[in-house]
Amino acid sequence: MNTPPSILSALKKRLHLQPDHPLAITRQLIESRFPGYAYHNALFPIVTTHQNFDSLGFPPDHPGRSRTDTYYINSKTVLRTHTSAHQADTFRANATPGYLISADVYRRDAVDRSHYPVFHQMEGAMTWDRTTVPTNSTLAAQIWADVAKIPSHDLTVQDPNPTIDADRNPLQPEHAAAEVEAVAAHLKRSLEDVVVAIFSAARAATTAGGEAPADEPLQIRWVEAYFPFTSPSWELEVFWQGEWLEVLGCGVVRHSILANAGVPSRIGWAFGLGLERIAMLLFSIPDIRLFWSEDARFLSQFSASKPIARFARFSKFPACFKDMSFWLPAGVGGNSAGGQVGGFHENDVMELVREVAGDLAEDVRLVDEFTHPKTGRRSCCYRVNYRSLERTLTNEETNRLHEKLRGTLVERLGVELR
Ligand code: PHE
């Protein structure tokens, strides 16, 4: 068990179901682009390691399984790290050819304005039955007929790679190239339609004192990717305010997943997207912590029955930076940048910051690292930015928090303060 009470208390929040919450509005906007699909929005967040990893083909040594990345309840049970944990069960139920699953997911991670240990994903999938094709047609032709039903758009799409590449993005042995071409086209057109809907809404969003609307033409691109449970696979990136943002991962579902789920005759696609990331673009929300705010100045700005409006900051409260330097316990060497050094992992520091400061910590960064030339001991310096989204913090308050954090690091990680 490495799941702190602060994380367990998030299980009951279900922000994606709270009426008028920006995550719920984002979910509904995407759902409206998938008519006829089944929507599953209340699946329980505690799953088995089989559901979260094994059923999807994650190898036994995959880093995602490690206790530094995933919250365990016991050795066989975790807080789901992605909505794909429900793929196999949903395929097994075989209730509708298409489905969407929206849910809270949990990952141990950095502390900054776009990462939070609890966030929300939407999974989507569509499959076709290869045995029920009329004799005068082919499955590929059936799927292309479905592609033609997706609304068209005039977006600039960069998609330079062939659908199938023997090395980088292989065809599965159970599939025919013509079927996969059709499935990939249905997948890409469906998701392009979602992006068009979201970004036109973001553009049209009224400004209630927020930033001026961006009016650069929307550009998107398909990039080859790898997931253990799809092949070929892609990521979709959107050019937004000067950078390429990764919006979702997707691909053609592995035959073994469908076969193990008792539906070996089906073929289709799946995608997974992060709802916070999309909601932040849609409403111009600058900090992921805001989604958890119960402040009426935040919540009252969103309404499912009104046009999308840009979020207006209540005010920008001052930041307060404080450093903490410490020696790692003796015997812990190596390079800690972004990860694991012997028994020390940066995510443990991140989690203690969350435990002590909660949402008052905006950002934590490693600013210096040093190995003593004689003793070989390693020292790290992390800079914590304390800032409330709702008020100005007093000096005494941040000092108290920071002292408590330093003490907790000594007690829980065995570091020696400098
Ligand atoms: N579950 C993947 C993630 O969290 C996203 C994904 C879903 C990719 C479905 C492919 C198909 O990154």
Coordinates of C-alpha atoms and ligand atoms in Angstrom, one line a residue:
M1 CA 0.0 0.0 0.0
N2 CA 1.5 3.3 -1.1
T3 CA -1.7 5.3 -1.4
P4 CA -2.0 8.3 1.0
P5 CA -5.3 9.4 2.5
S6 CA -5.3 12.6 0.4
I7 CA -5.5 10.5 -2.7
L8 CA -8.1 8.1 -1.3
S9 CA -10.3 11.1 -0.5
A10 CA -10.4 12.0 -4.2
L11 CA -12.1 8.7 -5.1
K12 CA -15.5 10.0 -4.2
K13 CA -15.3 13.4 -6.1
R14 CA -16.1 12.2 -9.6
L15 CA -15.6 15.7 -11.1
H16 CA -16.5 14.5 -14.6
L17 CA -20.1 13.9 -13.3
Q18 CA -20.5 17.1 -11.3
P19 CA -23.2 19.2 -13.2
D20 CA -21.7 22.4 -14.7
H21 CA -18.1 21.4 -13.8
P22 CA -15.8 22.2 -16.7
L23 CA -14.6 18.6 -16.9
A24 CA -18.3 17.4 -17.2
I25 CA -19.0 20.0 -19.9
T26 CA -15.9 18.9 -21.8
R27 CA -17.0 15.2 -21.5
Q28 CA -20.5 16.0 -22.8
L29 CA -19.1 18.0 -25.7
I30 CA -17.0 15.0 -26.8
E31 CA -19.8 12.5 -26.2
S32 CA -22.0 14.6 -28.5
R33 CA -19.6 13.8 -31.4
F34 CA -20.2 10.0 -30.9
P35 CA -23.9 9.4 -31.3
G36 CA -25.0 5.8 -30.8
Y37 CA -22.0 4.9 -28.7
A38 CA -22.5 3.7 -25.1
Y39 CA -21.3 6.1 -22.4
H40 CA -19.8 4.5 -19.2
N41 CA -19.1 7.2 -16.6
A42 CA -19.2 5.5 -13.2
L43 CA -16.8 2.5 -13.4
F44 CA -15.1 1.9 -10.0
P45 CA -11.5 3.2 -9.8
I46 CA -9.9 0.3 -7.9
V47 CA -8.9 -2.4 -10.4
T48 CA -6.6 -5.4 -10.5
T49 CA -3.1 -5.4 -11.9
H50 CA -4.5 -7.8 -14.4
Q51 CA -7.1 -5.3 -15.7
N52 CA -4.7 -2.3 -15.6
F53 CA -1.6 -4.1 -17.1
D54 CA -1.7 -7.8 -17.9
S55 CA -4.9 -7.8 -20.0
L56 CA -3.4 -5.1 -22.1
G57 CA -0.2 -6.9 -22.8
F58 CA 2.1 -4.8 -20.5
P59 CA 5.3 -6.8 -20.0
P60 CA 6.1 -7.8 -16.3
D61 CA 9.0 -5.4 -16.1
H62 CA 7.2 -2.4 -17.6
P63 CA 8.1 0.8 -15.7
G64 CA 4.4 1.8 -15.4
R65 CA 3.9 -1.0 -12.9
S66 CA 6.5 0.3 -10.5
R67 CA 5.5 1.6 -7.0
T68 CA 7.1 4.9 -7.8
D69 CA 4.6 5.5 -10.7
T70 CA 1.4 3.7 -9.6
Y71 CA -0.7 3.7 -6.4
Y72 CA -1.1 0.2 -5.0
I73 CA -3.8 -0.9 -2.6
N74 CA -2.1 -4.3 -2.3
S75 CA 0.2 -6.3 -4.5
K76 CA -2.7 -7.3 -6.9
T77 CA -4.9 -4.2 -6.7
V78 CA -4.2 -0.6 -7.9
L79 CA -5.9 2.7 -8.5
R80 CA -6.4 2.6 -12.3
T81 CA -3.6 4.5 -14.1
H82 CA -5.7 4.8 -17.3
T83 CA -9.2 4.1 -18.6
S84 CA -7.8 1.4 -20.8
A85 CA -8.0 -0.8 -17.6
H86 CA -11.7 -1.3 -18.6
Q87 CA -11.1 -2.2 -22.3
A88 CA -11.1 -5.9 -22.0
D89 CA -14.2 -6.1 -19.7
T90 CA -16.1 -3.7 -22.0
F91 CA -15.2 -5.7 -25.1
R92 CA -16.2 -8.9 -23.3
A93 CA -19.7 -7.4 -22.5
N94 CA -20.0 -6.7 -26.3
A95 CA -23.1 -4.6 -25.7
T96 CA -22.6 -2.0 -28.4
P97 CA -20.0 -1.7 -31.2
G98 CA -18.9 1.7 -29.9
Y99 CA -18.3 2.9 -26.4
L100 CA -16.8 5.8 -24.4
I101 CA -15.5 5.5 -20.8
S102 CA -14.9 8.6 -18.8
A103 CA -13.2 8.3 -15.4
D104 CA -10.8 9.5 -12.8
V105 CA -7.3 8.0 -13.1
Y106 CA -4.3 8.1 -10.7
R107 CA -0.6 8.5 -11.2
R108 CA 2.3 9.4 -9.0
D109 CA 3.9 12.3 -10.8
A110 CA 5.6 15.7 -10.8
V111 CA 4.1 18.8 -9.1
D112 CA 3.4 21.6 -11.6
R113 CA 0.6 23.5 -13.3
S114 CA -0.3 20.7 -15.7
H115 CA 0.2 17.6 -13.5
Y116 CA -1.9 16.4 -10.7
P117 CA -1.9 12.9 -9.2
V118 CA -5.6 12.5 -10.0
F119 CA -6.9 13.4 -13.4
H120 CA -9.6 12.3 -15.8
Q121 CA -9.4 10.4 -19.1
M122 CA -11.8 9.4 -21.7
E123 CA -11.4 6.1 -23.5
G124 CA -13.2 5.4 -26.8
A125 CA -13.5 2.3 -29.0
M126 CA -15.3 1.1 -32.0
T127 CA -15.3 -2.5 -33.4
W128 CA -16.8 -4.3 -36.4
D129 CA -17.6 -8.0 -36.7
R130 CA -15.6 -9.7 -39.5
T131 CA -18.1 -12.6 -39.8
T132 CA -21.3 -10.7 -40.5
V133 CA -20.3 -9.1 -43.7
P134 CA -22.9 -9.6 -46.6
T135 CA -21.5 -11.9 -49.3
N136 CA -21.6 -9.1 -51.9
S137 CA -19.4 -6.8 -49.8
T138 CA -16.2 -6.8 -47.8
L139 CA -15.5 -5.6 -44.3
A140 CA -13.3 -2.8 -45.5
A141 CA -16.1 -1.6 -47.8
Q142 CA -18.5 -1.6 -44.8
I143 CA -16.1 0.4 -42.7
W144 CA -15.5 2.9 -45.5
A145 CA -19.3 3.4 -45.7
D146 CA -19.2 4.3 -42.0
V147 CA -16.2 6.7 -42.6
A148 CA -18.4 8.5 -45.1
K149 CA -21.0 9.2 -42.3
I150 CA -18.5 11.2 -40.2
P151 CA -18.9 15.0 -40.7
S152 CA -16.2 16.4 -43.0
H153 CA -14.0 19.4 -42.1
D154 CA -11.5 21.7 -43.7
L155 CA -8.7 21.5 -41.1
T156 CA -5.0 21.3 -42.1
V157 CA -4.0 17.8 -41.2
Q158 CA -0.4 16.6 -41.4
D159 CA -0.3 12.8 -41.8
P160 CA 3.0 12.1 -43.6
N161 CA 3.5 8.4 -42.7
P162 CA 1.9 5.4 -44.3
T163 CA -0.8 3.7 -42.1
I164 CA 1.4 0.6 -41.8
D165 CA 5.1 0.5 -41.5
A166 CA 6.7 -3.0 -41.0
D167 CA 9.2 -1.7 -38.4
R168 CA 7.7 1.3 -36.8
N169 CA 4.0 0.6 -36.9
P170 CA 3.3 -3.0 -38.0
L171 CA 0.2 -4.7 -39.2
Q172 CA -0.9 -7.4 -36.8
P173 CA -0.6 -10.9 -38.3
E174 CA -4.3 -11.5 -37.8
H175 CA -5.3 -8.5 -39.9
A176 CA -5.6 -7.7 -43.6
A177 CA -4.0 -4.4 -44.8
A178 CA -7.3 -3.2 -46.5
E179 CA -9.3 -3.6 -43.2
V180 CA -6.7 -1.8 -41.2
E181 CA -6.6 1.1 -43.7
A182 CA -10.4 1.5 -43.3
V183 CA -10.3 1.2 -39.5
A184 CA -7.5 3.8 -39.3
A185 CA -9.4 6.2 -41.5
H186 CA -12.5 5.8 -39.3
L187 CA -10.4 6.4 -36.2
K188 CA -8.6 9.4 -37.6
R189 CA -11.8 11.1 -39.1
S190 CA -13.7 10.5 -35.8
L191 CA -11.0 12.1 -33.7
E192 CA -10.4 15.0 -36.2
D193 CA -14.2 15.7 -35.9
V194 CA -13.7 15.9 -32.1
V195 CA -10.8 18.3 -32.4
V196 CA -12.7 20.5 -34.8
A197 CA -15.7 20.6 -32.4
I198 CA -13.5 21.5 -29.4
F199 CA -11.3 24.1 -31.0
S200 CA -14.2 25.8 -32.7
A201 CA -15.9 26.1 -29.3
A202 CA -12.6 27.3 -27.8
R203 CA -12.3 30.0 -30.5
A204 CA -15.9 31.1 -30.2
A205 CA -15.6 31.2 -26.4
T206 CA -16.7 34.6 -25.1
T207 CA -14.2 36.6 -23.1
A208 CA -15.2 37.7 -19.6
G209 CA -11.9 39.4 -18.9
G210 CA -9.7 36.5 -19.9
E211 CA -7.0 36.5 -22.6
A212 CA -7.8 37.6 -26.2
P213 CA -9.0 34.8 -28.4
A214 CA -6.3 33.2 -30.5
D215 CA -7.1 33.2 -34.2
E216 CA -4.3 31.3 -35.9
P217 CA -5.6 28.6 -38.2
L218 CA -6.0 25.3 -36.5
Q219 CA -3.3 22.7 -37.5
I220 CA -3.1 19.1 -36.3
R221 CA -0.8 16.3 -37.0
W222 CA -0.7 12.5 -36.7
V223 CA 2.5 11.1 -35.2
E224 CA 3.5 7.4 -35.0
A225 CA 3.4 6.0 -31.5
Y226 CA 3.7 2.8 -29.5
F227 CA 1.3 1.3 -27.0
P228 CA 1.4 -2.4 -25.9
F229 CA -2.3 -2.8 -26.7
T230 CA -2.6 -1.3 -30.2
S231 CA -0.8 -1.6 -33.5
P232 CA -0.5 0.4 -35.6
S233 CA -0.6 3.3 -33.1
W234 CA -0.6 7.1 -33.2
E235 CA -0.7 10.3 -31.2
L236 CA -2.6 13.3 -32.3
E237 CA -1.0 16.7 -31.8
V238 CA -2.6 20.1 -32.0
F239 CA -0.7 23.4 -32.7
W240 CA -2.0 25.7 -30.1
Q241 CA -0.6 29.1 -29.0
G242 CA 2.8 28.4 -30.5
E243 CA 3.4 24.8 -29.6
W244 CA 2.5 21.2 -30.6
L245 CA 0.5 19.7 -27.8
E246 CA -0.1 16.0 -27.5
V247 CA -3.8 15.5 -27.2
L248 CA -4.4 11.8 -27.3
G249 CA -3.1 8.3 -28.0
C250 CA -4.8 5.7 -30.2
G251 CA -4.5 2.7 -32.5
V252 CA -5.9 -0.5 -33.9
V253 CA -6.8 -2.8 -31.0
R254 CA -4.6 -5.9 -30.6
H255 CA -6.4 -9.0 -31.7
S256 CA -5.2 -10.8 -28.6
I257 CA -7.2 -8.4 -26.4
L258 CA -10.4 -9.0 -28.3
A259 CA -9.8 -12.8 -28.5
N260 CA -9.1 -13.0 -24.8
A261 CA -12.3 -11.0 -24.2
G262 CA -14.3 -13.7 -26.1
V263 CA -14.9 -11.6 -29.2
P264 CA -12.2 -13.0 -31.6
S265 CA -14.2 -12.1 -34.7
R266 CA -14.1 -8.3 -34.1
I267 CA -11.6 -5.7 -35.3
G268 CA -11.5 -2.0 -34.4
W269 CA -9.8 1.0 -32.8
A270 CA -9.4 2.6 -29.4
F271 CA -8.2 6.0 -28.2
G272 CA -7.5 7.6 -24.8
L273 CA -7.4 11.3 -24.1
G274 CA -6.9 13.5 -21.0
L275 CA -9.9 15.6 -20.2
E276 CA -8.1 18.2 -18.1
R277 CA -5.7 19.0 -20.9
I278 CA -8.7 19.6 -23.3
A279 CA -10.7 21.5 -20.7
M280 CA -7.7 23.8 -20.0
L281 CA -7.6 24.7 -23.7
L282 CA -11.4 25.0 -24.1
F283 CA -11.9 27.3 -21.2
S284 CA -8.4 28.9 -20.9
I285 CA -7.9 27.4 -17.4
P286 CA -4.3 28.2 -16.4
D287 CA -3.7 25.7 -13.6
I288 CA -4.8 22.1 -13.2
R289 CA -5.4 22.6 -9.4
L290 CA -8.3 24.8 -10.3
F291 CA -10.4 21.8 -11.3
W292 CA -10.5 20.8 -7.6
S293 CA -11.5 24.2 -6.4
E294 CA -14.7 24.5 -4.5
D295 CA -14.5 28.3 -4.6
A296 CA -17.7 29.8 -6.1
R297 CA -15.5 32.3 -8.0
F298 CA -14.3 29.3 -10.0
L299 CA -17.4 27.0 -10.2
S300 CA -19.9 29.8 -11.0
Q301 CA -18.1 30.6 -14.2
F302 CA -19.2 27.4 -15.9
S303 CA -22.6 26.3 -17.1
A304 CA -23.6 23.4 -19.3
S305 CA -26.6 25.3 -20.7
K306 CA -24.7 28.4 -21.8
P307 CA -22.1 29.0 -24.6
I308 CA -18.5 28.2 -23.6
A309 CA -16.9 31.2 -21.8
R310 CA -13.3 31.8 -21.1
F311 CA -12.3 31.5 -17.5
A312 CA -11.5 34.9 -15.9
R313 CA -8.8 34.7 -13.2
F314 CA -10.0 36.1 -9.9
S315 CA -6.6 37.6 -9.5
K316 CA -3.0 36.4 -9.7
F317 CA -1.8 35.9 -6.1
P318 CA 1.9 36.2 -5.4
A319 CA 4.3 33.3 -5.7
C320 CA 6.7 32.4 -2.9
F321 CA 9.8 30.3 -3.7
K322 CA 11.6 28.3 -1.1
D323 CA 14.5 25.9 -1.6
M324 CA 15.3 22.7 0.3
S325 CA 18.7 21.1 0.1
F326 CA 19.6 17.7 1.5
W327 CA 22.0 14.9 1.3
L328 CA 20.5 11.6 0.2
P329 CA 20.9 8.7 2.6
A330 CA 24.5 7.2 2.4
G331 CA 24.9 4.6 -0.3
V332 CA 22.4 6.3 -2.6
G333 CA 24.4 7.5 -5.6
G334 CA 23.9 7.9 -9.4
N335 CA 21.9 10.5 -11.3
S336 CA 18.5 11.4 -10.0
A337 CA 17.4 13.6 -12.8
G338 CA 13.7 12.8 -13.3
G339 CA 13.8 9.5 -11.6
Q340 CA 15.2 6.8 -9.5
V341 CA 18.5 6.7 -7.6
G342 CA 19.0 3.6 -5.6
G343 CA 16.2 3.8 -3.0
F344 CA 15.4 7.4 -3.8
H345 CA 12.8 8.5 -6.3
E346 CA 11.8 12.1 -7.1
N347 CA 8.1 11.1 -7.0
D348 CA 8.5 10.4 -3.3
V349 CA 9.5 14.1 -2.8
M350 CA 6.6 15.2 -4.9
E351 CA 4.2 13.2 -2.9
L352 CA 5.4 14.6 0.4
V353 CA 5.0 18.1 -0.9
R354 CA 1.4 17.3 -1.8
E355 CA 0.9 15.7 1.6
V356 CA 2.2 18.7 3.5
A357 CA 1.2 21.7 1.3
G358 CA -1.7 20.2 -0.6
D359 CA -2.9 22.5 -3.4
L360 CA -0.8 25.4 -2.0
A361 CA 2.2 24.0 -3.9
E362 CA 2.1 25.1 -7.5
D363 CA 5.4 23.6 -8.7
V364 CA 8.4 21.7 -7.5
R365 CA 11.7 21.6 -9.5
L366 CA 15.1 20.1 -9.0
V367 CA 17.4 23.2 -9.3
D368 CA 20.7 21.7 -8.3
E369 CA 22.4 18.4 -7.8
F370 CA 25.9 17.7 -6.6
T371 CA 28.1 14.8 -5.6
H372 CA 30.8 15.3 -2.9
P373 CA 34.2 14.6 -4.6
K374 CA 35.6 12.8 -1.5
T375 CA 32.6 11.1 0.2
G376 CA 30.7 10.3 -3.0
R377 CA 27.5 11.4 -1.3
R378 CA 24.9 13.1 -3.3
S379 CA 23.0 16.3 -2.6
C380 CA 19.8 17.7 -4.2
C381 CA 18.2 21.0 -4.0
Y382 CA 14.5 21.3 -4.9
R383 CA 12.7 24.6 -5.3
V384 CA 9.0 24.7 -4.1
N385 CA 6.8 27.5 -5.4
Y386 CA 4.0 28.1 -2.9
R387 CA 1.0 30.0 -4.2
S388 CA -2.7 29.8 -3.5
L389 CA -5.2 30.2 -6.3
E390 CA -7.6 31.8 -3.9
R391 CA -5.8 34.2 -1.7
T392 CA -2.4 35.7 -0.7
L393 CA -0.4 33.4 1.6
T394 CA 1.3 35.0 4.6
N395 CA 5.0 34.7 5.1
E396 CA 4.5 32.9 8.4
E397 CA 2.2 30.4 6.8
T398 CA 4.6 29.5 4.0
N399 CA 7.5 29.3 6.5
R400 CA 5.5 27.0 8.7
L401 CA 4.6 24.7 5.7
H402 CA 8.2 24.7 4.5
E403 CA 9.6 23.8 7.9
K404 CA 7.1 21.0 8.2
L405 CA 8.0 19.7 4.8
R406 CA 11.7 19.7 5.6
G407 CA 11.0 17.7 8.8
T408 CA 8.8 15.3 6.9
L409 CA 11.5 14.6 4.3
V410 CA 14.0 13.7 7.1
E411 CA 11.5 11.5 8.9
R412 CA 10.1 9.7 5.8
L413 CA 13.0 9.6 3.3
G414 CA 15.9 9.6 5.7
V415 CA 17.6 12.6 4.1
E416 CA 20.0 14.9 5.9
L417 CA 19.2 18.6 5.6
R418 CA 21.9 21.0 4.6
Ligands
PHE1 N1 -4.2 4.4 -22.2 C1 -3.3 5.2 -23.0 C2 -2.6 6.2 -22.1 O1 -3.1 6.5 -21.0 C3 -4.0 5.9 -24.1 C4 -4.5 5.0 -25.2 C5 -5.8 4.5 -25.1 C6 -3.7 4.6 -26.3 C7 -6.3 3.6 -26.1 C8 -4.2 3.8 -27.2 C9 -5.5 3.3 -27.1 O2 -1.6 6.8 -22.4

